[in-house]
Coordinates of C-alpha atoms and ligand atoms in Angstrom, one line a residue:
X21 CA 26.3 20.8 18.4
X22 CA 26.0 18.1 15.8
X23 CA 28.4 16.0 17.9
X24 CA 30.8 15.4 15.1
X25 CA 28.1 14.2 12.7
X26 CA 27.6 15.9 9.3
X27 CA 23.9 16.4 10.0
X28 CA 21.4 16.4 12.8
X29 CA 19.5 13.7 11.1
X30 CA 22.5 11.3 11.2
X31 CA 23.3 12.3 14.8
X32 CA 19.7 11.6 15.8
X33 CA 19.7 8.3 14.0
X34 CA 22.8 7.3 15.9
X35 CA 21.5 8.5 19.2
X36 CA 18.7 5.8 19.1
X37 CA 20.3 3.2 21.4
X38 CA 20.5 5.9 24.0
X39 CA 17.2 7.5 23.4
X40 CA 15.4 4.2 23.5
X41 CA 17.2 3.4 26.7
X42 CA 15.9 6.8 28.0
X43 CA 12.3 5.9 27.0
X44 CA 12.6 2.7 29.0
X45 CA 14.4 4.2 32.0
X46 CA 12.5 4.1 35.3
X47 CA 9.6 2.3 33.5
X48 CA 10.9 -1.1 32.6
X49 CA 12.4 -3.5 35.2
X50 CA 12.7 -6.7 33.2
X51 CA 14.6 -8.4 35.9
X52 CA 11.8 -8.2 38.4
X53 CA 9.0 -8.4 35.8
X54 CA 7.8 -4.9 36.5
X55 CA 6.5 -2.1 34.4
X56 CA 5.7 1.3 35.8
X57 CA 4.0 4.1 33.8
X58 CA 3.5 6.9 36.4
X59 CA 1.8 9.2 33.9
X60 CA -1.1 6.9 33.2
X61 CA -1.5 5.2 36.6
X62 CA -4.6 7.1 37.5
X63 CA -6.2 6.2 34.2
X64 CA -5.3 2.5 34.3
X65 CA -8.9 1.5 34.9
X66 CA -10.3 3.8 32.2
X67 CA -7.9 2.2 29.7
X68 CA -8.6 -1.3 30.8
X69 CA -12.3 -0.7 30.4
X70 CA -12.2 1.3 27.2
X71 CA -14.7 0.4 24.5
X72 CA -12.3 1.4 21.9
X73 CA -9.0 3.3 21.5
X74 CA -8.6 5.8 18.8
X75 CA -5.1 7.0 17.9
X76 CA -4.9 10.4 16.3
X77 CA -1.7 11.7 14.7
X78 CA 0.0 12.9 11.5
X79 CA 3.0 11.8 9.5
X80 CA 5.5 9.7 11.2
X81 CA 3.6 9.7 14.4
X82 CA 0.6 8.3 12.5
X83 CA 2.9 5.5 11.4
X84 CA 3.8 4.8 15.0
X85 CA 0.1 4.7 15.7
X86 CA -0.4 2.1 13.1
X87 CA 2.1 -0.2 14.7
X88 CA 0.4 0.5 18.1
X89 CA -2.9 -0.6 16.6
X90 CA -1.4 -4.1 15.9
X91 CA 0.3 -4.2 19.3
X92 CA -2.7 -3.1 21.4
X93 CA -5.2 -5.2 19.6
X94 CA -3.0 -8.2 20.0
X95 CA -2.1 -7.6 23.6
X96 CA -5.2 -6.0 25.0
X97 CA -8.0 -7.2 22.8
X98 CA -9.4 -3.7 22.6
X99 CA -10.5 -2.4 19.2
X100 CA -8.1 0.3 18.0
X101 CA -8.6 2.8 15.2
X102 CA -5.8 5.0 13.8
X103 CA -6.9 8.2 12.3
X104 CA -5.2 11.0 10.4
X105 CA -5.9 13.8 12.9
X106 CA -7.0 16.2 10.1
X107 CA -9.6 13.7 8.7
X108 CA -10.9 12.7 12.2
X109 CA -11.5 16.3 13.1
X110 CA -13.5 17.3 10.1
X111 CA -15.8 14.5 9.6
X112 CA -17.9 14.6 12.7
X113 CA -16.7 11.3 14.1
X114 CA -18.7 9.1 16.4
X115 CA -16.8 9.5 19.7
X116 CA -17.7 10.0 23.3
X117 CA -17.5 8.6 26.9
X118 CA -15.9 5.2 27.0
X119 CA -13.5 6.0 24.2
X120 CA -9.9 6.7 24.8
X121 CA -8.0 8.9 22.4
X122 CA -4.2 8.6 22.2
X123 CA -2.7 11.7 20.6
X124 CA 0.8 10.9 19.3
X125 CA 3.0 13.8 18.5
X126 CA 6.7 14.5 18.7
X127 CA 6.4 18.3 18.9
X128 CA 3.1 18.3 20.8
X129 CA 2.2 21.3 18.7
X130 CA 0.8 19.9 15.5
X131 CA -2.4 21.9 14.9
X132 CA -4.4 19.1 13.3
X133 CA -3.6 16.7 16.2
X134 CA -4.4 19.4 18.7
X135 CA -7.8 20.3 17.3
X136 CA -8.7 16.6 16.9
X137 CA -8.0 15.9 20.5
X138 CA -9.8 19.0 21.7
X139 CA -12.9 18.1 19.9
X140 CA -12.9 14.5 21.2
X141 CA -12.3 15.8 24.7
X142 CA -15.4 18.0 24.4
X143 CA -17.4 15.0 23.4
X144 CA -16.4 13.2 26.6
X145 CA -13.5 11.0 25.5
X146 CA -10.4 10.6 27.7
X147 CA -7.2 11.8 26.1
X148 CA -3.8 10.4 26.6
X149 CA -0.8 12.2 25.1
X150 CA 2.3 10.5 23.8
X151 CA 4.6 13.5 23.2
X152 CA 8.2 14.2 23.1
X153 CA 8.3 17.8 24.0
X154 CA 7.7 18.3 27.7
X155 CA 5.0 20.9 28.5
X156 CA 3.9 21.1 24.9
X157 CA 0.3 22.0 24.1
X158 CA -0.8 18.5 23.4
X159 CA 0.8 17.3 26.6
X160 CA -0.9 20.0 28.6
X161 CA -4.3 19.3 27.1
X162 CA -4.2 15.6 27.7
X163 CA -5.8 14.0 30.8
X164 CA -2.8 11.8 31.2
X165 CA 0.1 10.5 29.1
X166 CA 3.6 9.3 28.8
X167 CA 6.5 11.3 27.4
X168 CA 8.8 9.6 24.9
X169 CA 12.0 11.2 26.3
X170 CA 13.9 11.1 23.0
X171 CA 15.5 14.5 23.7
X172 CA 15.2 17.5 21.3
X173 CA 14.8 16.4 17.6
X174 CA 16.2 19.0 15.3
X175 CA 16.2 17.3 11.9
X176 CA 12.9 17.8 10.1
X177 CA 12.7 14.1 9.3
X178 CA 11.5 12.4 12.5
X179 CA 13.8 9.4 13.4
X180 CA 14.6 9.0 17.1
X181 CA 11.1 10.3 18.1
X182 CA 9.5 7.5 16.0
X183 CA 11.4 4.7 17.7
X184 CA 10.7 6.3 21.1
X185 CA 7.0 6.4 20.3
X186 CA 7.0 2.7 19.3
X187 CA 8.6 1.8 22.6
X188 CA 6.3 3.9 24.7
X189 CA 3.2 2.7 22.9
X190 CA 4.4 -0.9 23.5
X191 CA 4.8 -0.2 27.2
X192 CA 1.3 1.2 27.3
X193 CA -0.1 -1.9 25.5
X194 CA 1.8 -4.2 27.9
X195 CA 0.7 -2.3 31.0
X196 CA -3.0 -2.5 29.9
X197 CA -2.7 -6.1 28.9
X198 CA -1.2 -7.1 32.2
X199 CA -3.9 -5.3 34.2
X200 CA -6.6 -6.7 32.0
X201 CA -5.3 -10.2 32.1
X202 CA -5.2 -10.5 28.3
X203 CA -1.5 -11.6 28.3
X204 CA 0.1 -14.6 29.8
X205 CA 2.8 -14.1 32.4
X206 CA 5.2 -15.8 30.2
X207 CA 4.6 -13.7 27.1
X208 CA 4.6 -10.5 29.3
X209 CA 8.0 -11.4 30.7
X210 CA 9.3 -12.3 27.3
X211 CA 8.3 -8.9 25.9
X212 CA 9.9 -7.1 28.8
X213 CA 13.1 -9.0 28.1
X214 CA 12.8 -8.1 24.4
X215 CA 12.4 -4.4 25.2
X216 CA 15.4 -4.5 27.4
X217 CA 17.5 -5.9 24.6
X218 CA 16.4 -3.3 22.0
X219 CA 19.0 -0.6 22.6
X220 CA 21.8 -3.1 22.1
X221 CA 20.2 -4.5 18.9
X222 CA 19.7 -1.0 17.6
X223 CA 23.4 -0.3 18.2
X224 CA 24.2 -3.5 16.3
X225 CA 21.9 -2.4 13.4
X226 CA 23.7 1.0 13.2
X227 CA 26.9 -0.9 12.4
X228 CA 25.3 -1.6 9.0
X229 CA 25.6 2.1 8.1
X230 CA 28.3 1.5 5.4
X231 CA 26.4 -1.4 3.9
X232 CA 23.3 0.8 3.6
X233 CA 25.3 3.6 2.1
X234 CA 26.5 1.2 -0.7
X235 CA 22.9 0.4 -1.4
X236 CA 22.0 4.1 -1.4
X237 CA 24.7 4.7 -4.0
X238 CA 23.5 2.0 -6.2
X239 CA 19.9 3.2 -6.3
X240 CA 20.1 6.9 -5.8
X241 CA 19.1 7.7 -9.4
X242 CA 15.9 5.7 -9.4
X243 CA 12.8 7.7 -10.1
X244 CA 10.5 5.8 -7.9
X245 CA 10.7 3.4 -5.0
X246 CA 8.2 0.9 -3.6
X247 CA 8.3 -0.1 0.1
X248 CA 6.5 -3.3 1.1
X249 CA 5.8 -5.0 4.4
X250 CA 3.2 -7.1 6.2
X251 CA 1.9 -7.1 9.7
X252 CA 4.0 -5.1 12.2
X253 CA 6.3 -4.2 9.3
X254 CA 3.6 -2.7 7.1
X255 CA 3.7 0.7 8.9
X256 CA 7.5 0.4 8.7
X257 CA 7.2 0.3 4.9
X258 CA 5.1 3.4 5.0
X259 CA 7.6 5.1 7.2
X260 CA 10.5 4.2 4.9
X261 CA 8.7 5.6 1.9
X262 CA 7.9 8.9 3.8
X263 CA 11.5 9.3 4.9
X264 CA 12.7 8.9 1.3
X265 CA 10.2 11.3 -0.1
X266 CA 11.0 14.0 2.5
X267 CA 14.8 13.8 2.3
X268 CA 15.6 12.8 -1.3
X269 CA 12.6 14.1 -3.2
X270 CA 12.3 10.7 -4.9
X271 CA 8.7 9.5 -5.3
X272 CA 8.1 6.5 -3.0
X273 CA 5.1 4.5 -2.0
X274 CA 4.6 2.2 0.9
X275 CA 2.0 -0.6 0.7
X276 CA 1.0 -3.8 2.5
X277 CA 2.9 -6.3 0.4
X278 CA -0.2 -8.3 -0.4
X279 CA -2.0 -5.2 -1.8
X280 CA 0.6 -5.1 -4.6
X281 CA -1.4 -7.5 -6.8
X282 CA -4.4 -5.2 -6.5
X283 CA -2.7 -2.4 -8.5
X284 CA 0.8 -1.2 -7.8
X285 CA 2.4 -4.3 -9.3
X286 CA 1.7 -2.7 -12.6
X287 CA 4.5 -0.3 -11.8
X288 CA 7.2 -3.0 -11.5
X289 CA 9.9 -3.2 -14.2
X290 CA 13.7 -3.5 -14.1
X291 CA 14.0 0.2 -13.2
X292 CA 12.0 -0.1 -10.0
X293 CA 13.7 -0.7 -6.6
X294 CA 11.4 -2.4 -4.2
X295 CA 12.3 -2.4 -0.6
X296 CA 10.9 -5.3 1.4
X297 CA 10.8 -5.2 5.2
X298 CA 10.9 -9.0 5.5
X299 CA 12.2 -9.9 9.0
X300 CA 11.2 -13.3 10.4
X301 CA 7.7 -13.2 11.8
X302 CA 4.4 -14.9 11.4
X303 CA 4.0 -13.3 7.9
X304 CA 7.4 -14.5 6.7
X305 CA 6.3 -17.2 4.2
X306 CA 3.7 -14.9 2.7
X307 CA 6.3 -12.1 2.1
X308 CA 8.7 -14.6 0.5
X309 CA 6.1 -15.2 -2.2
X310 CA 5.6 -11.5 -2.6
X311 CA 9.3 -11.1 -3.3
X312 CA 9.0 -13.9 -5.9
X313 CA 6.2 -11.9 -7.6
X314 CA 8.4 -8.9 -7.8
X315 CA 11.4 -10.8 -9.1
X316 CA 9.3 -12.5 -11.7
X317 CA 8.6 -9.0 -13.1
X318 CA 12.3 -8.0 -13.0
X319 CA 12.0 -5.5 -10.1
X320 CA 15.1 -4.9 -8.1
X321 CA 14.6 -6.2 -4.6
X322 CA 16.3 -4.7 -1.5
X323 CA 15.4 -6.8 1.5
X324 CA 15.7 -6.1 5.2
X325 CA 15.9 -9.6 6.7
X326 CA 16.7 -11.2 10.0
X327 CA 20.3 -12.3 10.5
X328 CA 20.8 -15.8 9.2
X329 CA 17.9 -15.8 6.8
X330 CA 18.5 -18.7 4.4
X331 CA 15.9 -18.0 1.8
X332 CA 15.6 -14.3 0.9
X333 CA 19.3 -13.6 0.3
X334 CA 19.1 -16.1 -2.6
X335 CA 16.3 -14.1 -4.2
X336 CA 17.0 -10.4 -3.5
X337 CA 19.4 -8.1 -5.3
X338 CA 20.6 -6.5 -2.0
X339 CA 20.2 -7.7 1.5
X340 CA 20.5 -6.0 4.9
X341 CA 20.6 -8.4 7.8
X342 CA 19.3 -7.0 11.1
X343 CA 19.3 -8.7 14.6
X344 CA 16.4 -11.0 15.4
X345 CA 13.6 -9.7 17.6
X346 CA 10.0 -10.6 18.6
X347 CA 7.7 -9.3 15.8
X348 CA 6.0 -6.9 18.2
X349 CA 9.2 -4.9 18.7
X350 CA 10.9 -5.7 15.4
X351 CA 9.8 -2.3 13.8
X352 CA 12.1 -0.5 16.2
X353 CA 15.0 -2.3 14.5
X354 CA 13.8 -2.7 10.9
X355 CA 13.1 1.0 10.5
X356 CA 16.8 1.9 11.2
X357 CA 18.2 0.8 7.8
X358 CA 15.3 2.7 6.1
X359 CA 16.2 5.9 8.0
X360 CA 19.8 5.4 6.9
X361 CA 18.9 4.7 3.3
X362 CA 16.9 7.9 3.0
X363 CA 19.6 9.8 4.7
X364 CA 22.4 8.6 2.4
X365 CA 20.4 9.0 -0.8
X366 CA 19.5 12.6 0.2
X367 CA 23.1 13.4 1.0
X368 CA 24.4 11.8 -2.2
X369 CA 22.0 13.8 -4.2
X370 CA 23.3 17.0 -2.5
X371 CA 20.2 18.0 -0.6
X372 CA 19.9 19.7 2.8
X373 CA 18.6 16.7 4.7
X374 CA 18.1 18.6 7.9
X375 CA 15.9 21.1 6.3
X376 CA 14.1 19.6 3.3
X377 CA 12.3 22.0 1.0
X378 CA 8.7 23.0 1.7
X379 CA 8.7 21.4 5.2
X380 CA 8.7 22.7 8.7
X381 CA 9.7 20.8 11.9
X382 CA 6.3 21.4 13.4
X383 CA 3.2 22.0 11.5
X384 CA 1.2 24.5 13.5
X385 CA -1.4 25.3 10.8
X386 CA -4.4 23.2 10.1
Ligands
LIG409 O1 5.3 16.7 15.9 P1 4.4 15.6 15.3 O2 4.8 14.3 15.6 O3 3.0 15.9 15.6 O4 4.5 15.8 13.7 C1 3.8 15.1 12.8 C2 4.3 15.2 11.4 O5 4.3 16.5 11.0 C3 5.7 14.6 11.3 O6 5.9 13.3 11.8 C4 6.2 14.7 9.9 O7 5.6 13.8 9.1 C5 7.8 14.5 9.9 N1 8.4 15.4 9.0 C6 8.1 13.1 9.4 O8 9.5 12.9 9.3

């Protein structure tokens, strides 16, 4: 049932070229410049005219929501907020008609997310569900939605569901942008082509498994890790840190790279591995200076960079080179080595990576 893999988590990481393909199937037709999202067709106008989009989610799904905030604001010019479902629910939020809530959940059963969407629904907001489990409670309670189609996820650490969420949220953003006219035809077509290429690039990234394992072996005894990224890769840093915490029980924090100087840089010494998600994008020069700041304080830098990077390999202690991609879809690729890093460290430390202590696959209590 693990398909020859030692753990479900590894199997699910390796399934991603296929699951991403499945998320795109029947929706993306890059050749003809078409994008179809049957599940939200009836709400296309509501989305287009939304005053604001609020994404509610927990954990890894919340990280996917953060990436979607960047995507949707960029593509659709609609203000987006991303809320921890638990906080949103309990603070009497200002929400009502004209607002669209997107509830993102792998299981579709997360209690905090469910109650958050129910209360927003009562206040007159339209609810879209982005769920993996067909027929789940969140899917049923949504007005409309799009399934992620990643297939059953057994490992407690969410991996393939996350990349599927990114892809589906990107499709939603593109659809709304094209209807709203906030994207040029050229950029629209370019992003369709980029999405089309993702499964292949993810497959290529998975070839780095042995290289990532070596990095895991080198740093597995560290007490803490810092994960840093900017822009679209900032939520990827958060996700990398969460994966490591869950699976290897090593304390890890994710930060926007520029926030470091406002506090966390005090942690840096020669013992601290700092993972930079530093693929080539509009934030590249800035993140190069952040790497310099860490090196000046003798931190160990592990950098995820774009293939052919000429600068960062000369500065970092360890480098993982991933295929080039448009910054909007780059998180789907840059998260892969971080999933593998957490997996290998967990396994090397002898932990049960499929069932980490204290955690359940779906959290059905508030
Ligand atoms: O099923 P959901 O996506 O609603 O679950 C949300 C979180 O509980 C989940 O992402 C959790 O953080 C994972 N264990 C992360 O790997």
